Backbone as CSV, one residue per row, in Angstrom:
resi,resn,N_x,N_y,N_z,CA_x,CA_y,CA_z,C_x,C_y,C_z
1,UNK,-2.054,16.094,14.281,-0.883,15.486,14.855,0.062,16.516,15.455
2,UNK,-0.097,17.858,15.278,0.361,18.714,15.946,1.784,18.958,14.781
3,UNK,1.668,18.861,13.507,2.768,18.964,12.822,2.663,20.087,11.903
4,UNK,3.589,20.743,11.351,3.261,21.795,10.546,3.404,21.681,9.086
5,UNK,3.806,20.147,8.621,4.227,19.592,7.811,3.599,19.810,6.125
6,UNK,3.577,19.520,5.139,2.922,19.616,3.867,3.993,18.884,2.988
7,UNK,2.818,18.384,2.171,3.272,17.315,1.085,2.962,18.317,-0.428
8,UNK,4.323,18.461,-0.944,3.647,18.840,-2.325,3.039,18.087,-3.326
9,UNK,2.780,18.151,-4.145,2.037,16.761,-5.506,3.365,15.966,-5.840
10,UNK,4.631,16.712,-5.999,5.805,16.139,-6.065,6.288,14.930,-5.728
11,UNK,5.522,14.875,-4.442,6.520,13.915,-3.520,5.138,12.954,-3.085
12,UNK,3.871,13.025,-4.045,3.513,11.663,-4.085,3.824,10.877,-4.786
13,UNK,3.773,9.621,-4.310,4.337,8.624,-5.823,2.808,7.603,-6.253
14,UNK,2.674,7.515,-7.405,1.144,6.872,-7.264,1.770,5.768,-8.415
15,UNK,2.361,4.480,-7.841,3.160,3.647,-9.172,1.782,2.729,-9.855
16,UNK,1.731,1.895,-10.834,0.434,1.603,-11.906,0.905,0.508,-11.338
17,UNK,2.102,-0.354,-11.393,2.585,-1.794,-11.651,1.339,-2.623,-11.270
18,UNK,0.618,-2.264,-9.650,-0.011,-3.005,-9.352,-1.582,-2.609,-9.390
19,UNK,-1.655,-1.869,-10.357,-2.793,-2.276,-10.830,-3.991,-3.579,-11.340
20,UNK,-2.821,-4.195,-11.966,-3.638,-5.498,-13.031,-3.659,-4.971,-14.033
21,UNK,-5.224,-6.332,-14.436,-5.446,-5.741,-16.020,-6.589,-4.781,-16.065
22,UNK,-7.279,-4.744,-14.870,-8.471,-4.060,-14.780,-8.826,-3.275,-13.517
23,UNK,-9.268,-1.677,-13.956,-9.307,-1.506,-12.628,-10.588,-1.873,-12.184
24,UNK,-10.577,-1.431,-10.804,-11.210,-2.347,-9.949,-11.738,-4.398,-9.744
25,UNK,-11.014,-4.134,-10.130,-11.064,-6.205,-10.071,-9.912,-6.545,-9.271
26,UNK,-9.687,-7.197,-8.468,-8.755,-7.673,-7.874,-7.423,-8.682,-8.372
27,UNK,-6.330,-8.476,-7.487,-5.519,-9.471,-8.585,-4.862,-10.399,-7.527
28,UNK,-4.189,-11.116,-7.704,-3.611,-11.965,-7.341,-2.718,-11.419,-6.083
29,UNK,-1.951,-10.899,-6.461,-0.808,-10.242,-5.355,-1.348,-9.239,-3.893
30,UNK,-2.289,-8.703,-5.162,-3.430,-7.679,-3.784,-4.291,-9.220,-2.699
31,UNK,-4.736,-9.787,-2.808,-5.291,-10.625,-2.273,-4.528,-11.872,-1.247
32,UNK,-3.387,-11.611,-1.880,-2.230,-12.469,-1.094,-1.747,-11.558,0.644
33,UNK,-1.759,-9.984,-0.409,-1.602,-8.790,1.174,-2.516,-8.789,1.785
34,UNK,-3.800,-9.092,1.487,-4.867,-9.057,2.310,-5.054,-10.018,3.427
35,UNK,-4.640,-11.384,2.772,-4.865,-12.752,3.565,-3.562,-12.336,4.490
36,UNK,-2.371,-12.046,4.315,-1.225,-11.978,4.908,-1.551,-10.455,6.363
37,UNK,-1.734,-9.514,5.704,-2.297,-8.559,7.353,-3.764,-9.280,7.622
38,UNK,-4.233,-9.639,7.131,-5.733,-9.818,8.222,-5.265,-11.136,9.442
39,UNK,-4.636,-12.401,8.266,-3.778,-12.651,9.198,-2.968,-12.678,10.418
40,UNK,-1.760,-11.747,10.018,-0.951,-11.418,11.285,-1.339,-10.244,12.279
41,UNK,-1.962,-8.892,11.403,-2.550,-7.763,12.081,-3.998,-7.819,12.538
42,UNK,-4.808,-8.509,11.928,-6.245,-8.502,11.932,-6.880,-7.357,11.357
43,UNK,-6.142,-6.800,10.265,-6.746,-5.862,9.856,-7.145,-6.321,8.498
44,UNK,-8.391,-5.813,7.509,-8.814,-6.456,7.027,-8.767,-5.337,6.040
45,UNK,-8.695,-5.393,4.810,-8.476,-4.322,3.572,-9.225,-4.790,2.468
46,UNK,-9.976,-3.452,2.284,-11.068,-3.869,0.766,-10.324,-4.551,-0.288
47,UNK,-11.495,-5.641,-0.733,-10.425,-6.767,-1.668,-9.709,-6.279,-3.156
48,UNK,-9.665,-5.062,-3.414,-9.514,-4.263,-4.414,-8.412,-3.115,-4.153
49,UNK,-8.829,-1.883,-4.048,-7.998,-0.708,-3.940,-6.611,-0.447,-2.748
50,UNK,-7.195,-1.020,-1.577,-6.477,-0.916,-0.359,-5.429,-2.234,0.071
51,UNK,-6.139,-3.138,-1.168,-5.132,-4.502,-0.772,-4.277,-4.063,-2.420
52,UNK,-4.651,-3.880,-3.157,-3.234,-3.527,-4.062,-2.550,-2.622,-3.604
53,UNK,-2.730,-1.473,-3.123,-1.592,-0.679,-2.539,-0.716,-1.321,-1.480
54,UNK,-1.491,-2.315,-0.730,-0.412,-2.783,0.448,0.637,-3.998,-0.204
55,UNK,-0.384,-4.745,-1.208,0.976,-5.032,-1.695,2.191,-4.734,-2.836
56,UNK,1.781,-3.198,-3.182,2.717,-2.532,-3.441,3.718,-2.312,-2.308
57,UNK,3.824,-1.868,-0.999,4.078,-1.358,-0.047,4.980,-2.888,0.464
58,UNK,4.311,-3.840,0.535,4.885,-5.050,0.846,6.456,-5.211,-0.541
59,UNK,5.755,-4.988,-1.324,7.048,-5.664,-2.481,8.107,-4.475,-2.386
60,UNK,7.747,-3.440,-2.014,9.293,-2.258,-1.822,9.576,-2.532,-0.492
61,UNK,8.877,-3.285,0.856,9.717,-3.404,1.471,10.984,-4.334,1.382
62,UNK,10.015,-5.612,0.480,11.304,-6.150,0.348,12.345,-6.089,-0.476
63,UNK,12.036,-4.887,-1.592,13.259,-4.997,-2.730,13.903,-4.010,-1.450
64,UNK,13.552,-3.582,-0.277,14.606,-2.527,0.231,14.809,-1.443,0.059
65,UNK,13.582,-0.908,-0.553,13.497,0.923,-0.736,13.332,1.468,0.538
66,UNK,13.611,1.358,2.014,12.981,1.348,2.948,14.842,1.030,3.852
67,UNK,15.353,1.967,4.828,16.005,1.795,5.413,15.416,1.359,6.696
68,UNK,16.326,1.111,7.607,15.718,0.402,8.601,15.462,1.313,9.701
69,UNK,15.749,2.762,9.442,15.613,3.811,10.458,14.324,4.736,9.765
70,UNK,14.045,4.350,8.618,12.941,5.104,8.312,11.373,4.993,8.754
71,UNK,10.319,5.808,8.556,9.264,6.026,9.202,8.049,5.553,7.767
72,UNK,7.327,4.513,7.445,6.840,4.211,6.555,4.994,4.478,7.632
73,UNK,4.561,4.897,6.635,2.749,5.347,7.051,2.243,4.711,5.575
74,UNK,1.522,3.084,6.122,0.560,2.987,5.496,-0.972,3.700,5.620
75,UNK,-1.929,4.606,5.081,-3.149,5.304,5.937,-4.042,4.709,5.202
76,UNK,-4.719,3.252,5.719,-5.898,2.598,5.114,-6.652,3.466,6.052
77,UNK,-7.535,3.941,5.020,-8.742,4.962,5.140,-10.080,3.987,4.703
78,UNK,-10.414,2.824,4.834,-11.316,2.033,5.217,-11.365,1.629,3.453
79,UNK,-12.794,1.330,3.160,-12.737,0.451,2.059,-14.240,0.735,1.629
């Protein structure tokens, strides 16, 4: 991307909440983000790992962790 940028381990955040009860099994909320971007984006996210993170990503947008000038990068790296 032409950036000189670096992420330390610090400043990932890797939250559990939406895990479930099991990993790899799908849950309820992950499957709701899935139907909701394949939906509106047409993008389609493995029914497991990549759809619980988005709807992690979905539920902080809406509690508002997220100003409206900020730069949010979801990077679905396939499934």
């Amino acid at each position: 991307l032409g950036r000189a940028e670096q992420v330390s381990p610090e400043q990932v955040i890797c939250p559990m909440e939406w895990m479930g009860d099991k990993y790899g099994e799908p849950t309820e909320a992950g499957q709701t983000a899935l139907a909701l971007l394949a939906r509106t984006e047409g993008i389609f996210l493995d029914p497991v790992y990549t759809a619980k993170a988005f709807a992690a990503l979905l539920d902080w947008v809406r509690e508002g962790r997220f100003a409206p000038t900020d730069t949010v990068l979801f990077w679905h790296t396939g499934g």
